[in-house]
Coordinates of C-alpha atoms and ligand atoms in Angstrom, one line a residue:
M417 CA 132.7 45.6 134.4
T418 CA 133.9 42.1 133.6
D419 CA 131.9 40.5 136.5
A420 CA 128.7 42.3 135.4
R421 CA 125.6 40.2 136.1
G422 CA 121.9 40.7 136.0
V423 CA 119.3 43.0 134.5
L424 CA 118.6 46.2 136.3
I425 CA 115.4 48.1 135.7
V426 CA 115.0 51.7 136.6
A427 CA 111.6 52.3 138.4
E428 CA 109.8 55.5 137.7
H429 CA 107.3 57.3 139.9
A430 CA 105.6 60.7 140.2
D431 CA 103.6 62.2 143.1
G432 CA 104.2 59.1 145.1
V433 CA 102.7 56.8 142.5
L434 CA 104.6 54.1 140.8
A435 CA 104.5 54.5 137.0
G436 CA 102.8 51.7 135.0
S437 CA 106.0 51.5 133.0
T438 CA 107.9 49.9 135.9
A439 CA 105.7 46.7 135.8
E440 CA 106.3 46.6 132.0
L441 CA 110.1 46.9 132.5
A442 CA 109.8 44.1 135.1
T443 CA 108.3 41.8 132.3
A444 CA 111.0 42.9 129.8
G445 CA 113.7 42.3 132.4
Q446 CA 112.4 38.9 133.4
K447 CA 112.3 37.7 129.8
L448 CA 115.8 39.0 129.1
A449 CA 117.2 37.6 132.4
A450 CA 115.8 34.2 131.6
A451 CA 117.7 34.3 128.3
L452 CA 120.8 35.3 130.1
G453 CA 120.5 33.0 133.0
H454 CA 120.7 36.0 135.4
D455 CA 118.3 37.7 137.9
V456 CA 116.4 41.0 137.6
A457 CA 116.8 43.8 140.1
A458 CA 115.2 47.2 140.2
V459 CA 116.3 50.5 141.5
V460 CA 114.1 53.2 142.9
C461 CA 115.4 56.7 143.6
G462 CA 113.6 59.4 145.6
A463 CA 113.6 61.4 148.8
S464 CA 111.6 58.7 150.6
V465 CA 111.0 55.5 148.7
A466 CA 110.2 52.8 151.3
R467 CA 106.6 52.3 150.2
L468 CA 107.4 52.5 146.5
A469 CA 110.3 50.0 146.9
S470 CA 107.9 47.5 148.6
E471 CA 105.5 47.9 145.7
V472 CA 108.3 47.2 143.2
A473 CA 109.4 44.2 145.3
K474 CA 106.1 42.5 144.4
L475 CA 106.8 42.7 140.6
G476 CA 108.7 39.5 140.4
V477 CA 112.2 41.0 140.7
K478 CA 114.9 39.4 142.9
R479 CA 116.1 42.5 144.6
V480 CA 115.2 46.2 144.9
F481 CA 117.8 48.9 145.4
A482 CA 116.4 51.8 147.3
V483 CA 118.2 55.1 147.0
E484 CA 117.1 58.0 149.2
A485 CA 118.4 61.5 149.2
P486 CA 116.7 64.9 149.6
Q487 CA 118.1 66.0 146.2
L488 CA 116.1 63.2 144.6
S489 CA 112.7 64.5 145.7
D490 CA 111.7 65.9 142.3
F491 CA 112.8 64.5 139.0
Q492 CA 115.9 66.6 138.8
I493 CA 117.8 65.0 136.0
E494 CA 121.4 65.8 137.2
A495 CA 120.7 64.4 140.7
H496 CA 119.1 61.3 139.3
L497 CA 121.9 60.8 136.8
A498 CA 124.5 61.1 139.5
A499 CA 122.7 58.7 141.8
L500 CA 122.1 56.1 139.1
E501 CA 125.7 56.3 137.8
Q502 CA 126.8 55.3 141.3
V503 CA 124.2 52.6 141.7
V504 CA 125.3 51.0 138.3
A505 CA 128.9 51.2 139.4
Q506 CA 128.1 49.4 142.7
V507 CA 125.6 46.9 141.4
A508 CA 127.5 46.1 138.1
P509 CA 124.5 44.9 136.1
R510 CA 125.0 43.4 132.6
V511 CA 122.0 45.2 131.2
V512 CA 120.1 48.3 132.3
L513 CA 116.5 48.9 131.2
V514 CA 114.8 52.3 131.3
A515 CA 111.3 53.2 130.1
K516 CA 111.0 55.4 127.0
S517 CA 108.8 57.8 128.9
V518 CA 109.2 61.5 129.2
Q519 CA 111.7 61.0 132.1
G520 CA 113.3 57.9 130.7
R521 CA 114.1 59.2 127.3
D522 CA 116.0 62.0 129.0
L523 CA 117.7 59.7 131.6
G524 CA 118.5 56.6 129.6
P525 CA 120.8 58.0 126.9
R526 CA 122.5 60.4 129.2
L527 CA 123.2 57.7 131.8
A528 CA 124.5 55.4 129.1
F529 CA 126.8 58.1 127.7
R530 CA 128.2 58.8 131.1
L531 CA 129.1 55.1 131.5
G532 CA 130.5 54.9 128.0
A533 CA 127.8 52.3 127.3
G534 CA 125.8 51.5 124.1
L535 CA 122.1 52.0 124.1
A536 CA 119.3 50.4 122.0
Q537 CA 116.5 53.0 121.9
D538 CA 112.8 52.6 121.9
C539 CA 112.8 48.8 121.8
T540 CA 109.7 46.7 121.5
E541 CA 111.5 43.3 121.8
L542 CA 114.7 42.3 123.5
G543 CA 116.9 39.2 123.2
W544 CA 120.4 38.0 123.9
D545 CA 123.1 37.0 121.4
S546 CA 125.3 34.6 123.4
Q547 CA 127.8 34.2 120.5
R548 CA 128.5 37.9 120.3
N549 CA 127.7 38.4 124.0
A550 CA 125.4 41.2 123.0
L551 CA 122.0 42.7 123.9
L552 CA 119.7 42.5 120.9
G553 CA 116.9 45.1 120.6
V554 CA 114.2 45.4 118.0
R555 CA 112.9 48.9 117.4
P556 CA 110.3 50.2 115.0
V557 CA 111.6 52.8 112.6
Y558 CA 110.2 55.2 110.0
G559 CA 107.0 55.5 112.0
G560 CA 106.6 51.7 112.3
A561 CA 107.0 51.0 108.6
G562 CA 110.2 49.0 109.3
L563 CA 111.9 47.2 112.2
A564 CA 115.6 47.8 113.0
R565 CA 117.6 45.1 114.8
V566 CA 120.3 46.6 117.1
A567 CA 123.1 44.8 118.9
V568 CA 124.7 46.5 121.9
L569 CA 128.2 45.1 122.5
T570 CA 129.2 47.1 125.6
T571 CA 129.0 46.1 129.3
P572 CA 126.7 47.3 130.6
A573 CA 124.3 47.4 127.7
F574 CA 121.4 49.9 127.9
S575 CA 118.0 49.9 126.4
T576 CA 115.0 52.2 126.6
I577 CA 111.7 50.3 126.2
R578 CA 108.7 51.6 124.4
L579 CA 105.7 52.0 126.6
K580 CA 103.0 49.3 126.3
A581 CA 105.4 47.0 124.3
F582 CA 105.4 44.5 127.2
D583 CA 102.5 43.5 129.4
P584 CA 102.9 44.7 133.0
A585 CA 104.2 42.1 135.4
P586 CA 101.4 41.3 137.9
A587 CA 101.9 42.3 141.5
T588 CA 102.2 39.2 143.7
A589 CA 101.5 39.1 147.4
T590 CA 103.9 36.2 148.1
N591 CA 107.7 36.3 148.2
P592 CA 108.4 40.0 147.8
A593 CA 112.0 40.8 146.8
E594 CA 114.5 41.9 149.4
V595 CA 114.9 45.7 149.5
V596 CA 118.5 46.9 149.9
A597 CA 119.4 50.5 150.7
V598 CA 122.2 51.9 148.6
S599 CA 124.0 55.1 149.6
V600 CA 125.0 57.6 147.0
R601 CA 127.0 60.9 147.4
L602 CA 125.2 63.9 145.9
D603 CA 126.8 66.7 148.0
S604 CA 129.1 67.9 145.3
L605 CA 126.3 68.5 142.8
G606 CA 126.0 72.1 142.0
P607 CA 122.6 73.8 141.5
V608 CA 122.5 73.0 137.7
A609 CA 118.8 73.4 137.5
T610 CA 116.1 74.2 140.0
L611 CA 112.5 73.3 139.6
V612 CA 110.7 76.6 139.9
S613 CA 107.1 75.3 139.6
S614 CA 105.1 72.6 137.9
A615 CA 101.6 72.9 136.5
K616 CA 99.3 69.9 136.1
Q617 CA 97.0 69.8 133.1
Q618 CA 93.4 69.3 134.2
A619 CA 92.3 65.8 133.1
T620 CA 89.1 63.9 133.6
G621 CA 88.1 60.4 132.8
I622 CA 90.3 57.5 131.7
R623 CA 93.9 58.2 130.7
L624 CA 94.5 57.5 127.0
E625 CA 97.4 55.2 127.9
D626 CA 95.2 53.2 130.3
A627 CA 92.0 53.1 128.2
R628 CA 90.7 49.7 126.9
V629 CA 88.6 51.6 124.3
V630 CA 89.8 54.7 122.4
V631 CA 87.6 56.6 119.9
S632 CA 89.9 58.8 117.9
G633 CA 89.1 61.6 115.4
G634 CA 91.1 63.1 112.6
R635 CA 91.1 65.9 110.1
G636 CA 88.2 64.2 108.3
L637 CA 85.8 65.3 111.1
G638 CA 86.1 68.8 109.9
G639 CA 86.0 70.7 113.2
A640 CA 85.8 70.6 117.0
E641 CA 82.0 70.1 117.2
P642 CA 82.0 66.5 115.9
F643 CA 84.3 65.5 118.8
K644 CA 81.1 65.8 121.0
V645 CA 79.7 62.8 119.0
L646 CA 83.0 60.9 119.6
Q647 CA 82.8 61.7 123.3
E648 CA 79.3 60.2 123.3
L649 CA 80.5 57.1 121.5
A650 CA 83.5 56.7 123.8
A651 CA 81.2 57.1 126.9
A652 CA 78.8 54.5 125.5
L653 CA 81.8 52.1 125.2
R654 CA 83.4 53.1 128.5
G655 CA 86.4 54.5 126.7
T656 CA 88.1 57.8 126.0
V657 CA 88.7 60.1 123.1
G658 CA 92.0 60.5 121.2
A659 CA 92.9 62.4 118.0
S660 CA 95.4 62.6 115.2
R661 CA 98.0 65.3 115.1
A662 CA 96.1 67.1 112.4
A663 CA 93.0 67.4 114.7
C664 CA 95.2 68.6 117.6
D665 CA 97.1 71.1 115.4
A666 CA 93.8 72.5 114.2
G667 CA 93.0 73.3 117.8
W668 CA 89.9 71.1 117.8
V669 CA 91.1 69.1 120.8
P670 CA 94.1 69.6 123.2
H671 CA 97.5 68.2 122.3
S672 CA 97.2 65.8 125.2
Y673 CA 94.7 63.8 123.0
Q674 CA 97.3 63.2 120.3
V675 CA 98.1 59.5 119.5
G676 CA 101.2 58.7 117.6
L677 CA 104.9 59.1 117.2
T678 CA 105.0 62.5 118.9
G679 CA 101.9 61.8 120.9
K680 CA 100.7 59.0 123.2
T681 CA 101.5 55.3 122.7
I682 CA 98.4 53.3 123.5
G683 CA 97.6 49.7 124.1
A684 CA 93.8 49.6 123.9
D685 CA 91.8 46.5 123.1
L686 CA 89.7 48.5 120.7
Y687 CA 90.7 51.6 118.7
I688 CA 88.1 53.3 116.5
A689 CA 89.8 55.7 114.0
I690 CA 87.3 58.1 112.5
G691 CA 88.4 60.4 109.6
I692 CA 92.0 59.4 110.1
S693 CA 94.1 58.5 107.1
G694 CA 96.6 56.3 108.9
A695 CA 99.9 58.1 108.4
S696 CA 102.9 56.1 109.6
Q697 CA 103.5 58.6 112.5
H698 CA 99.9 58.0 113.7
L699 CA 100.2 54.2 113.4
A700 CA 103.4 54.3 115.5
G701 CA 101.2 55.1 118.5
I702 CA 98.7 52.2 118.0
S703 CA 101.1 49.3 117.2
G704 CA 100.1 47.8 120.6
V705 CA 96.3 48.0 119.9
K706 CA 94.6 44.7 119.7
N707 CA 91.7 45.6 117.3
V708 CA 91.6 48.7 115.0
V709 CA 88.3 49.7 113.5
A710 CA 88.5 52.3 110.7
I711 CA 85.7 54.6 109.5
N712 CA 86.8 56.6 106.4
K713 CA 85.2 57.7 103.2
D714 CA 88.3 56.8 101.2
G715 CA 88.4 53.1 100.7
E716 CA 92.1 53.4 99.8
A717 CA 93.1 55.1 103.1
N718 CA 96.2 53.5 104.7
I719 CA 94.3 53.0 108.0
F720 CA 92.4 50.1 106.4
K721 CA 95.7 48.2 106.1
E722 CA 95.9 48.2 109.9
A723 CA 92.2 47.7 110.6
R724 CA 90.6 44.4 111.6
Y725 CA 87.2 46.0 110.7
G726 CA 86.5 48.9 108.4
V727 CA 83.6 50.9 107.2
V728 CA 84.0 52.9 104.0
G729 CA 81.6 55.9 104.4
D730 CA 81.0 59.3 105.6
W731 CA 81.4 59.5 109.4
Q732 CA 78.4 61.7 109.6
K733 CA 76.2 58.8 108.6
V734 CA 78.2 55.9 110.0
V735 CA 79.0 57.2 113.5
P736 CA 75.4 58.3 114.6
A737 CA 74.0 55.0 113.3
F738 CA 76.8 53.0 115.1
L739 CA 76.1 55.0 118.3
Q740 CA 72.4 54.3 118.1
A741 CA 72.9 50.6 117.6
I742 CA 75.3 50.5 120.6
K743 CA 72.7 52.2 122.8
E744 CA 69.9 49.9 121.6
M745 CA 72.1 46.8 122.2
G746 CA 73.3 48.1 125.6
V747 CA 76.8 47.1 124.6
S748 CA 79.4 47.0 127.4
P749 CA 82.9 46.1 126.3
Ligands
FAD900 C1 107.9 64.2 112.7 C2 106.4 64.0 112.6 C3 105.7 63.5 113.7 C4 104.3 63.3 113.6 N1 103.6 62.8 114.7 C5 102.3 62.5 114.6 C6 101.6 61.9 115.6 O1 102.2 61.6 116.7 N2 100.3 61.6 115.5 C7 99.6 61.9 114.3 O2 98.5 61.6 114.2 N3 100.3 62.4 113.3 C8 101.6 62.8 113.4 N4 102.2 63.4 112.3 C9 101.4 63.9 111.2 C10 101.1 62.8 110.2 O3 102.1 62.7 109.2 C11 99.8 63.1 109.5 O4 99.9 64.4 108.9 C12 98.5 63.1 110.4 O5 98.5 61.9 111.1 C13 97.3 63.2 109.5 O6 96.2 63.3 110.3 P1 94.8 62.8 109.8 O7 94.8 61.4 109.4 O8 93.7 63.3 110.8 O9 94.5 63.7 108.5 P2 94.6 63.4 107.0 O10 95.8 62.7 106.6 O11 94.3 64.6 106.3 O12 93.4 62.4 106.8 C14 92.0 62.7 106.9 C15 91.2 61.5 106.6 O13 89.9 61.8 106.8 C16 89.1 61.1 105.7 N5 87.8 61.8 105.7 C17 87.6 63.1 105.2 N6 86.3 63.4 105.3 C18 85.7 62.3 105.8 C19 84.3 62.0 106.2 N7 83.3 62.9 106.0 N8 84.1 60.8 106.7 C20 85.1 59.8 106.9 N9 86.3 60.1 106.6 C21 86.7 61.3 106.1 C22 90.0 61.3 104.5 O14 89.6 60.3 103.5 C23 91.4 61.1 105.1 O15 91.7 59.7 105.0 C24 103.6 63.6 112.4 C25 104.3 64.1 111.3 C26 105.7 64.3 111.4 C27 106.4 64.8 110.2

């Protein structure tokens, strides 16, 4: 692909709703495109994507490629890979960006492999090395204890982008991008996998990934019961509850509460870590948090290194007093 130009972002959606990661990719794409002197385009695949494509068109991209086929109705990886492989061949982008979401971490590496392209995984920053003509990616390693700098020398160059690493591009009402229909051939695809059924986990309240305030509990809470106090504190701060893996593994809260490397990546304004030691795998999920407050009885706990404010003490004394003070003050974040 010697004439390859532009940055192509792969839009993601589920149940007819555009994933928040698409607007984050738009920001990452715009920054990179500015460094390259190229434009950003997006691709949306699905059975019927006109409405979604028009939403993506408002995210500051230059062009949206809309790919429609009945085989793309659910996220069937083989069909999406085949469609995107053809789109990349037709569009010839210099760089392809995919979210490091559940879908994207499956799709990105496999698509790059099919195209014989290099991939920088899980990046939180991107840049361009014009001397080496290479995509530069920065990715946290060892649970966030270090940063690896990766150069991708192939054309196209791929990267998966860590969720919440970039602010979402705002939707603009003016000058939406042009939407271009792209045809792909998926007839020869065999029935590699069939979606038999899908089950949605019941969820109430604010999603962890979207919450401005997260009150998280760890092993130091000692059981499931104390999470009721955390629920109360979160409600008073109009936030939601999270947990460390230790608390989830103990069965005190569902695994959907888990924050960290193998849990959710959050970008809250305020994160209150209660009875959490601050293992690197936990910290990997809160690198995008603006303010960390730690409550821990061990003044040497690693979480205090990440915390803007910390209270050394027993949560059983600190949290009820904190909750009482918030209620009296009528705090609303
Ligand atoms: C591959 C891998 C992936 C992982 N992914 C994740 C992940 O996504 N998320 C995650 O969280 N972990 C993850 N872990 C586990 C991680 O290494 C830690 O084991 C875990 O985060 C510890 O949880 P914790 O802080 O609740 O428990 P602990 O490390 O046991 O800490 C408990 C803390 O509570 C404090 N405490 C005790 N009693 C009180 C009290 N009364 N008042 C106040 N403080 C008190 C203690 O001082 C201590 O600091 C992963 C591990 C591996 C190997």
